[in-house]
Short mmCIF file of C-alpha atoms and ligand atoms in Angstrom, two decimals:
data_model
loop_
_atom_site.label_atom_id
_atom_site.label_comp_id
_atom_site.label_asym_id
_atom_site.label_seq_id
_atom_site.Cartn_x
_atom_site.Cartn_y
_atom_site.Cartn_z
CA MET T 48 0.00 0.00 0.00
CA GLU T 49 3.08 2.27 0.29
CA ARG T 50 3.06 2.49 -3.49
CA ILE T 51 -0.55 3.69 -3.56
CA SER T 52 0.16 6.29 -0.86
CA ALA T 53 3.16 7.49 -2.90
CA ILE T 54 0.98 7.94 -6.00
CA MET T 55 -1.59 9.86 -3.93
CA ASP T 56 1.23 12.06 -2.56
CA SER T 57 2.39 12.76 -6.10
CA PHE T 58 -1.16 13.78 -7.15
CA VAL T 59 -1.22 16.37 -4.36
CA ALA T 60 2.36 17.48 -5.07
CA SER T 61 1.46 18.07 -8.73
CA LEU T 62 -0.97 20.71 -7.49
CA ASP T 63 1.12 22.36 -4.82
CA GLU T 64 4.70 21.10 -4.51
CA GLY T 65 6.12 22.02 -1.09
CA GLY T 66 3.15 24.24 -0.25
CA GLU T 67 0.58 24.47 2.55
CA ILE T 68 -1.85 22.01 0.91
CA GLU T 69 0.82 19.32 0.71
CA ASN T 70 1.61 19.95 4.36
CA LEU T 71 -2.04 19.83 5.44
CA TYR T 72 -2.60 16.66 3.39
CA LYS T 73 -0.22 14.81 5.76
CA SER T 74 -2.98 15.02 8.40
CA VAL T 75 -5.58 13.22 6.24
CA PRO T 76 -5.99 9.72 7.78
CA LYS T 77 -4.83 6.80 5.61
CA GLY T 78 -7.36 4.13 6.61
CA LYS T 79 -7.53 0.44 5.74
CA ARG T 80 -7.19 0.98 1.96
CA LEU T 81 -9.76 -1.76 1.37
CA ARG T 82 -10.72 -0.38 -2.04
CA ALA T 83 -7.11 -0.21 -3.27
CA LYS T 84 -6.44 -3.78 -2.11
CA LEU T 85 -9.51 -4.96 -3.98
CA ILE T 86 -8.44 -3.23 -7.20
CA LEU T 87 -4.89 -4.61 -7.09
CA LYS T 88 -6.17 -8.14 -6.51
CA ILE T 89 -8.56 -7.96 -9.48
CA ALA T 90 -6.41 -6.02 -11.96
CA LYS T 91 -3.19 -7.95 -11.33
CA THR T 92 -1.46 -7.28 -14.64
CA SER T 93 -2.83 -3.87 -15.65
CA HIS T 94 -0.19 -1.13 -15.41
CA GLU T 95 -2.99 1.37 -14.80
CA ALA T 96 -4.31 -0.44 -11.70
CA PRO T 97 -2.15 1.40 -9.10
CA LYS T 98 -3.28 4.73 -10.52
CA LEU T 99 -6.94 3.66 -10.40
CA ALA T 100 -6.43 2.49 -6.80
CA ALA T 101 -4.91 5.85 -5.82
CA ILE T 102 -7.76 7.77 -7.51
CA ILE T 103 -10.44 5.75 -5.71
CA GLU T 104 -8.69 6.03 -2.32
CA MET T 105 -8.48 9.78 -2.88
CA ILE T 106 -12.20 10.04 -3.64
CA HIS T 107 -12.92 7.92 -0.57
CA ALA T 108 -10.71 10.12 1.64
CA ALA T 109 -12.48 13.23 0.27
CA SER T 110 -15.89 11.77 1.03
CA LEU T 111 -14.88 10.98 4.64
CA LEU T 112 -13.56 14.52 5.16
CA HIS T 113 -16.97 15.83 4.13
CA ASP T 114 -18.84 13.11 6.01
CA ASP T 115 -17.16 14.04 9.31
CA VAL T 116 -18.26 17.66 8.85
CA ILE T 117 -21.81 16.52 8.05
CA ASP T 118 -21.87 14.06 10.98
CA ASP T 119 -20.17 16.52 13.35
CA ALA T 120 -17.60 13.81 14.13
CA ASN T 121 -14.65 14.70 16.36
CA THR T 122 -12.81 11.41 15.90
CA ARG T 123 -11.88 9.29 12.92
CA ARG T 124 -9.92 6.03 13.19
CA GLY T 125 -9.07 6.66 16.83
CA GLU T 126 -7.68 10.13 16.25
CA GLU T 127 -8.98 13.64 16.28
CA SER T 128 -10.78 14.15 12.96
CA PHE T 129 -9.46 16.60 10.36
CA ASN T 130 -12.43 18.94 10.94
CA ALA T 131 -11.86 18.85 14.71
CA LYS T 132 -8.18 19.76 14.19
CA PHE T 133 -8.42 22.35 11.43
CA GLY T 134 -12.07 23.40 11.36
CA ASN T 135 -14.98 22.64 9.02
CA LYS T 136 -13.93 25.13 6.36
CA SER T 137 -10.49 23.54 5.88
CA ALA T 138 -12.00 20.04 5.94
CA ILE T 139 -14.50 20.91 3.21
CA MET T 140 -11.89 22.58 1.03
CA MET T 141 -9.38 19.76 1.52
CA GLY T 142 -12.14 17.33 0.48
CA ASP T 143 -12.82 19.43 -2.63
CA ILE T 144 -9.12 19.50 -3.51
CA LEU T 145 -8.69 15.73 -3.19
CA TYR T 146 -11.88 15.09 -5.08
CA SER T 147 -10.92 17.42 -7.97
CA VAL T 148 -7.33 16.16 -8.21
CA ALA T 149 -8.69 12.59 -8.35
CA PHE T 150 -11.12 13.53 -11.13
CA SER T 151 -8.45 15.23 -13.19
CA GLN T 152 -6.34 12.04 -12.97
CA LEU T 153 -9.42 9.95 -13.80
CA THR T 154 -9.67 11.61 -17.23
CA LYS T 155 -6.36 9.90 -18.13
CA LEU T 156 -7.81 6.38 -17.66
CA PRO T 157 -9.81 4.47 -20.32
CA SER T 158 -13.20 6.14 -20.67
CA SER T 159 -15.27 3.06 -19.70
CA ALA T 160 -13.42 2.81 -16.37
CA ALA T 161 -13.60 6.58 -15.85
CA MET T 162 -17.34 6.59 -16.57
CA CYS T 163 -17.92 3.81 -14.07
CA VAL T 164 -16.07 5.66 -11.27
CA SER T 165 -17.62 9.07 -11.99
CA ASN T 166 -21.13 7.57 -11.97
CA ALA T 167 -20.38 6.01 -8.59
CA VAL T 168 -19.35 9.37 -7.13
CA ALA T 169 -22.70 10.86 -8.17
CA LEU T 170 -24.45 7.92 -6.46
CA LEU T 171 -22.27 8.28 -3.36
CA SER T 172 -23.17 11.93 -3.00
CA ALA T 173 -26.87 11.20 -3.50
CA GLY T 174 -26.56 8.43 -0.88
CA GLU T 175 -25.05 10.80 1.66
CA LEU T 176 -27.88 13.27 1.05
CA MET T 177 -30.39 10.46 1.51
CA ASP T 178 -28.66 9.49 4.79
CA VAL T 179 -29.03 13.06 6.04
CA GLN T 180 -32.69 13.21 5.02
CA LEU T 181 -33.53 9.80 6.49
CA SER T 182 -32.02 11.00 9.78
CA ASP T 183 -34.61 13.78 10.10
CA SER T 184 -37.21 11.48 11.62
CA PHE T 185 -37.48 7.84 12.79
CA ASN T 186 -37.30 5.77 9.57
CA THR T 187 -38.94 2.34 9.68
CA ASP T 188 -38.63 1.55 5.95
CA LYS T 189 -35.94 -1.09 5.36
CA ASP T 190 -35.99 -0.59 1.56
CA LYS T 191 -35.03 3.05 2.03
CA TYR T 192 -32.18 2.08 4.37
CA MET T 193 -30.89 -0.57 1.91
CA ASP T 194 -31.07 1.84 -1.02
CA MET T 195 -29.25 4.51 0.99
CA ILE T 196 -26.37 2.21 2.06
CA TYR T 197 -26.04 0.89 -1.48
CA ARG T 198 -25.52 4.43 -2.72
CA LYS T 199 -23.52 5.82 0.19
CA THR T 200 -21.06 2.94 0.64
CA ALA T 201 -21.50 0.11 -1.85
CA SER T 202 -21.49 2.22 -5.03
CA LEU T 203 -17.78 3.10 -4.74
CA ILE T 204 -16.80 -0.47 -3.80
CA GLU T 205 -18.88 -1.74 -6.74
CA ALA T 206 -17.12 0.76 -9.02
CA SER T 207 -13.71 -0.26 -7.63
CA ALA T 208 -14.27 -3.92 -8.51
CA LYS T 209 -15.97 -3.14 -11.82
CA SER T 210 -13.39 -0.64 -13.10
CA ALA T 211 -10.55 -2.97 -12.07
CA ALA T 212 -12.22 -5.75 -14.08
CA ILE T 213 -12.51 -3.38 -17.05
CA LEU T 214 -8.76 -2.61 -16.90
CA GLU T 215 -7.97 -6.34 -16.65
CA GLY T 216 -10.33 -7.35 -19.48
CA LEU T 217 -12.55 -9.48 -17.19
CA ASN T 218 -16.34 -9.66 -17.13
CA SER T 219 -17.13 -6.37 -15.41
CA GLU T 220 -20.72 -7.28 -14.46
CA ASP T 221 -19.57 -10.26 -12.37
CA PHE T 222 -17.14 -8.07 -10.48
CA ALA T 223 -19.69 -5.27 -10.12
CA LEU T 224 -22.02 -7.74 -8.37
CA TYR T 225 -19.20 -8.89 -6.12
CA GLY T 226 -18.37 -5.28 -5.17
CA LYS T 227 -21.99 -4.28 -4.65
CA ASN T 228 -22.80 -7.13 -2.26
CA LEU T 229 -19.47 -6.74 -0.47
CA GLY T 230 -20.17 -3.00 -0.05
CA ILE T 231 -23.68 -3.48 1.35
CA ALA T 232 -22.40 -6.15 3.76
CA PHE T 233 -19.57 -3.82 4.79
CA GLN T 234 -21.98 -1.03 5.78
CA ILE T 235 -24.29 -3.43 7.64
CA ILE T 236 -21.29 -4.62 9.69
CA ASP T 237 -20.29 -0.98 10.28
CA ASP T 238 -23.78 -0.32 11.62
CA VAL T 239 -23.66 -3.44 13.84
CA LEU T 240 -20.25 -2.45 15.24
CA ASP T 241 -21.64 0.93 16.30
CA ILE T 242 -23.86 -1.05 18.72
CA VAL T 243 -21.70 -3.97 19.84
CA SER T 244 -18.20 -2.47 19.91
CA ASP T 245 -16.66 -0.04 22.39
CA GLU T 246 -15.25 3.41 21.75
CA LYS T 247 -11.63 2.32 22.18
CA THR T 248 -11.89 -0.44 19.56
CA LEU T 249 -14.00 1.59 17.15
CA GLY T 250 -11.87 4.72 17.28
CA LYS T 251 -15.11 6.76 17.45
CA PRO T 252 -17.95 7.01 19.99
CA ALA T 253 -20.06 3.83 20.33
CA LEU T 254 -23.89 3.76 20.08
CA HIS T 255 -23.63 7.03 18.21
CA ASP T 256 -25.75 6.32 15.11
CA PHE T 257 -29.13 6.39 16.91
CA LYS T 258 -28.21 9.65 18.62
CA GLU T 259 -27.41 11.04 15.15
CA GLY T 260 -30.88 10.04 13.94
CA LYS T 261 -29.71 6.96 12.01
CA VAL T 262 -32.11 4.02 12.27
CA THR T 263 -29.74 1.32 11.02
CA LEU T 264 -30.57 -2.32 10.23
CA PRO T 265 -30.35 -3.69 13.82
CA TYR T 266 -32.70 -0.89 14.99
CA LEU T 267 -35.09 -1.63 12.09
CA TYR T 268 -35.20 -5.30 13.10
CA LEU T 269 -35.57 -4.39 16.76
CA TYR T 270 -38.45 -2.04 16.00
CA GLU T 271 -40.14 -4.72 13.92
CA LYS T 272 -40.15 -7.19 16.85
CA CYS T 273 -40.89 -4.75 19.69
CA SER T 274 -44.27 -4.50 21.40
CA GLN T 275 -46.20 -1.24 21.05
CA LYS T 276 -44.99 -0.15 24.48
CA GLU T 277 -41.38 -0.97 23.67
CA ARG T 278 -41.65 0.90 20.37
CA GLU T 279 -42.70 4.01 22.31
CA GLU T 280 -39.78 3.52 24.71
CA LEU T 281 -37.35 3.10 21.80
CA LYS T 282 -38.65 6.25 20.14
CA LEU T 283 -38.05 8.19 23.37
CA LEU T 284 -34.34 7.31 23.09
CA TYR T 285 -34.13 8.41 19.45
CA LYS T 286 -31.66 11.32 18.97
CA LYS T 287 -31.15 11.43 22.73
CA GLU T 288 -27.80 11.65 24.55
CA LEU T 289 -27.89 8.12 25.97
CA ASN T 290 -27.10 7.43 29.64
CA ALA T 291 -25.83 4.09 31.00
CA GLN T 292 -29.36 2.82 31.64
CA ASP T 293 -30.52 3.68 28.10
CA ARG T 294 -27.51 1.84 26.67
CA VAL T 295 -28.30 -1.26 28.70
CA TRP T 296 -31.96 -1.07 27.58
CA ILE T 297 -31.02 -0.94 23.90
CA LYS T 298 -28.47 -3.74 24.13
CA GLU T 299 -30.78 -5.97 26.18
CA LYS T 300 -33.66 -5.56 23.70
CA MET T 301 -31.33 -6.09 20.74
CA SER T 302 -30.20 -9.32 22.30
CA ARG T 303 -33.71 -10.47 23.31
CA TYR T 304 -35.07 -9.99 19.78
CA GLY T 305 -31.96 -11.28 17.95
CA ALA T 306 -31.62 -8.02 16.01
CA ILE T 307 -27.82 -8.14 15.88
CA GLU T 308 -27.66 -11.82 14.88
CA ARG T 309 -30.23 -11.24 12.14
CA SER T 310 -28.24 -8.29 10.76
CA VAL T 311 -24.93 -10.18 10.84
CA LYS T 312 -26.60 -13.16 9.14
CA GLU T 313 -27.85 -10.88 6.38
CA ALA T 314 -24.36 -9.42 5.91
CA LYS T 315 -22.88 -12.93 5.74
CA GLU T 316 -25.43 -14.00 3.13
CA LEU T 317 -24.51 -10.97 1.02
CA GLY T 318 -20.87 -11.99 1.46
CA TYR T 319 -21.60 -15.46 0.09
CA GLU T 320 -23.53 -13.96 -2.83
CA ALA T 321 -20.55 -11.72 -3.55
CA LEU T 322 -18.27 -14.74 -3.60
CA GLY T 323 -20.63 -16.69 -5.83
CA ALA T 324 -20.37 -13.99 -8.50
CA ILE T 325 -16.59 -14.33 -8.92
CA GLU T 326 -15.74 -17.82 -7.65
CA LYS T 327 -15.05 -19.15 -11.13
CA TYR T 328 -12.18 -16.70 -11.65
CA LYS T 329 -10.17 -18.30 -8.82
CA ILE T 330 -8.53 -15.02 -7.87
CA ASP T 331 -6.48 -15.28 -4.65
CA GLY T 332 -7.49 -13.03 -1.79
CA LEU T 333 -11.02 -12.00 -2.84
CA LYS T 334 -12.55 -14.46 -0.39
CA GLU T 335 -10.23 -13.23 2.40
CA ILE T 336 -11.36 -9.64 1.80
CA ILE T 337 -14.94 -10.72 2.52
CA THR T 338 -13.99 -12.73 5.61
CA GLN T 339 -11.86 -9.90 7.01
CA MET T 340 -14.64 -7.45 6.40
CA ILE T 341 -17.33 -9.51 8.12
CA GLU T 342 -15.19 -10.64 11.03
CA ARG T 343 -13.58 -7.28 11.80
CA ASP T 344 -14.27 -5.47 15.06
CA PHE T 345 -13.59 -1.88 13.91
C1 FPP M 242 -19.53 7.31 5.73
O1 FPP M 242 -20.74 6.93 6.28
C2 FPP M 242 -19.76 8.10 4.46
C3 FPP M 242 -19.70 7.64 3.21
C4 FPP M 242 -19.36 6.22 2.94
C5 FPP M 242 -19.92 8.50 1.99
C6 FPP M 242 -19.82 9.99 2.18
C7 FPP M 242 -20.11 10.74 0.91
C8 FPP M 242 -20.10 12.09 0.79
C9 FPP M 242 -19.82 13.02 1.92
C10 FPP M 242 -20.42 12.72 -0.54
C11 FPP M 242 -19.32 12.65 -1.54
C12 FPP M 242 -18.33 13.71 -1.46
C13 FPP M 242 -17.17 13.78 -2.21
C14 FPP M 242 -16.24 14.91 -2.02
C15 FPP M 242 -16.82 12.75 -3.22
P1 FPP M 242 -20.97 6.82 7.86
O2 FPP M 242 -21.12 8.18 8.43
O3 FPP M 242 -22.08 5.86 8.05
O4 FPP M 242 -19.63 6.11 8.34
P2 FPP M 242 -18.59 6.54 9.46
O5 FPP M 242 -19.08 5.87 10.70
O6 FPP M 242 -17.27 5.95 8.98
O7 FPP M 242 -18.56 8.02 9.57
MG1 MG M 243 -19.95 9.47 9.43
#
């Protein structure tokens, strides 16, 4: 992944060698580089694959800079977030810079791959808007949640796998399906971890989604199984700063109604579907990516 980071550094340097932007860019968190790993595993022989991986990681980093402003997040990956350190204005502009630099590099790739990635960024932005709007009031519609996480998270993972397949001359639809299901499963696990993990492991506050207005899959399943009285109690906790007793209440009900298990099972099934789409290609490491993603704890 050093190589991908070096390409990303060179993109930024091409804009502002030795300047303030290059300096500020050092504080943008690097992350797990899941998307880059996926691209390099699929497009093994393409000489354009590292560049595609760097472009997609840059778009992803830009989207997280904006997301932390939108979500008012003070931590990202266990550290103070960029917006908390440098303010919302710098975070937004740094996101815009990374996003634009990535797009200008994207124009140098084959147009079918470039089209696939640029379409995904439109979907990703629409997904984030949908996330914000769904957080206005208690959403009980699972289809809306699934559509939102497809756009917000899975679209860029789908585009990573699909565009890598395009560069490698493989069947892009098979890899698109792999990426889409992997991406949806990834976000479901993210939403589960918000409930079951602790702040230290997560690197961000735990049980935070509900407070932010996000009714994620485990909450949708919990709501579905709750009695009328429990539904009222759950709604009283919505968007509230939760105390220790509230936290115990939520976790106890989640466990009683199997809401976490049901969500994890759904993510695993999507993982198997993802694998089914590309099994015949016998590419090393694509199965491991799914396992790592489902069994992670942050
Ligand atoms: C994280 O979701 C957010 C995303 C996966 C997408 C964010 C997209 C945008 C802000 C729009 C696109 C903008 C640009 C510049 C391309 P989350 O809040 O559920 O996850 P988290 O817990 O990691 O914050
Ligand atoms: Mg967020």
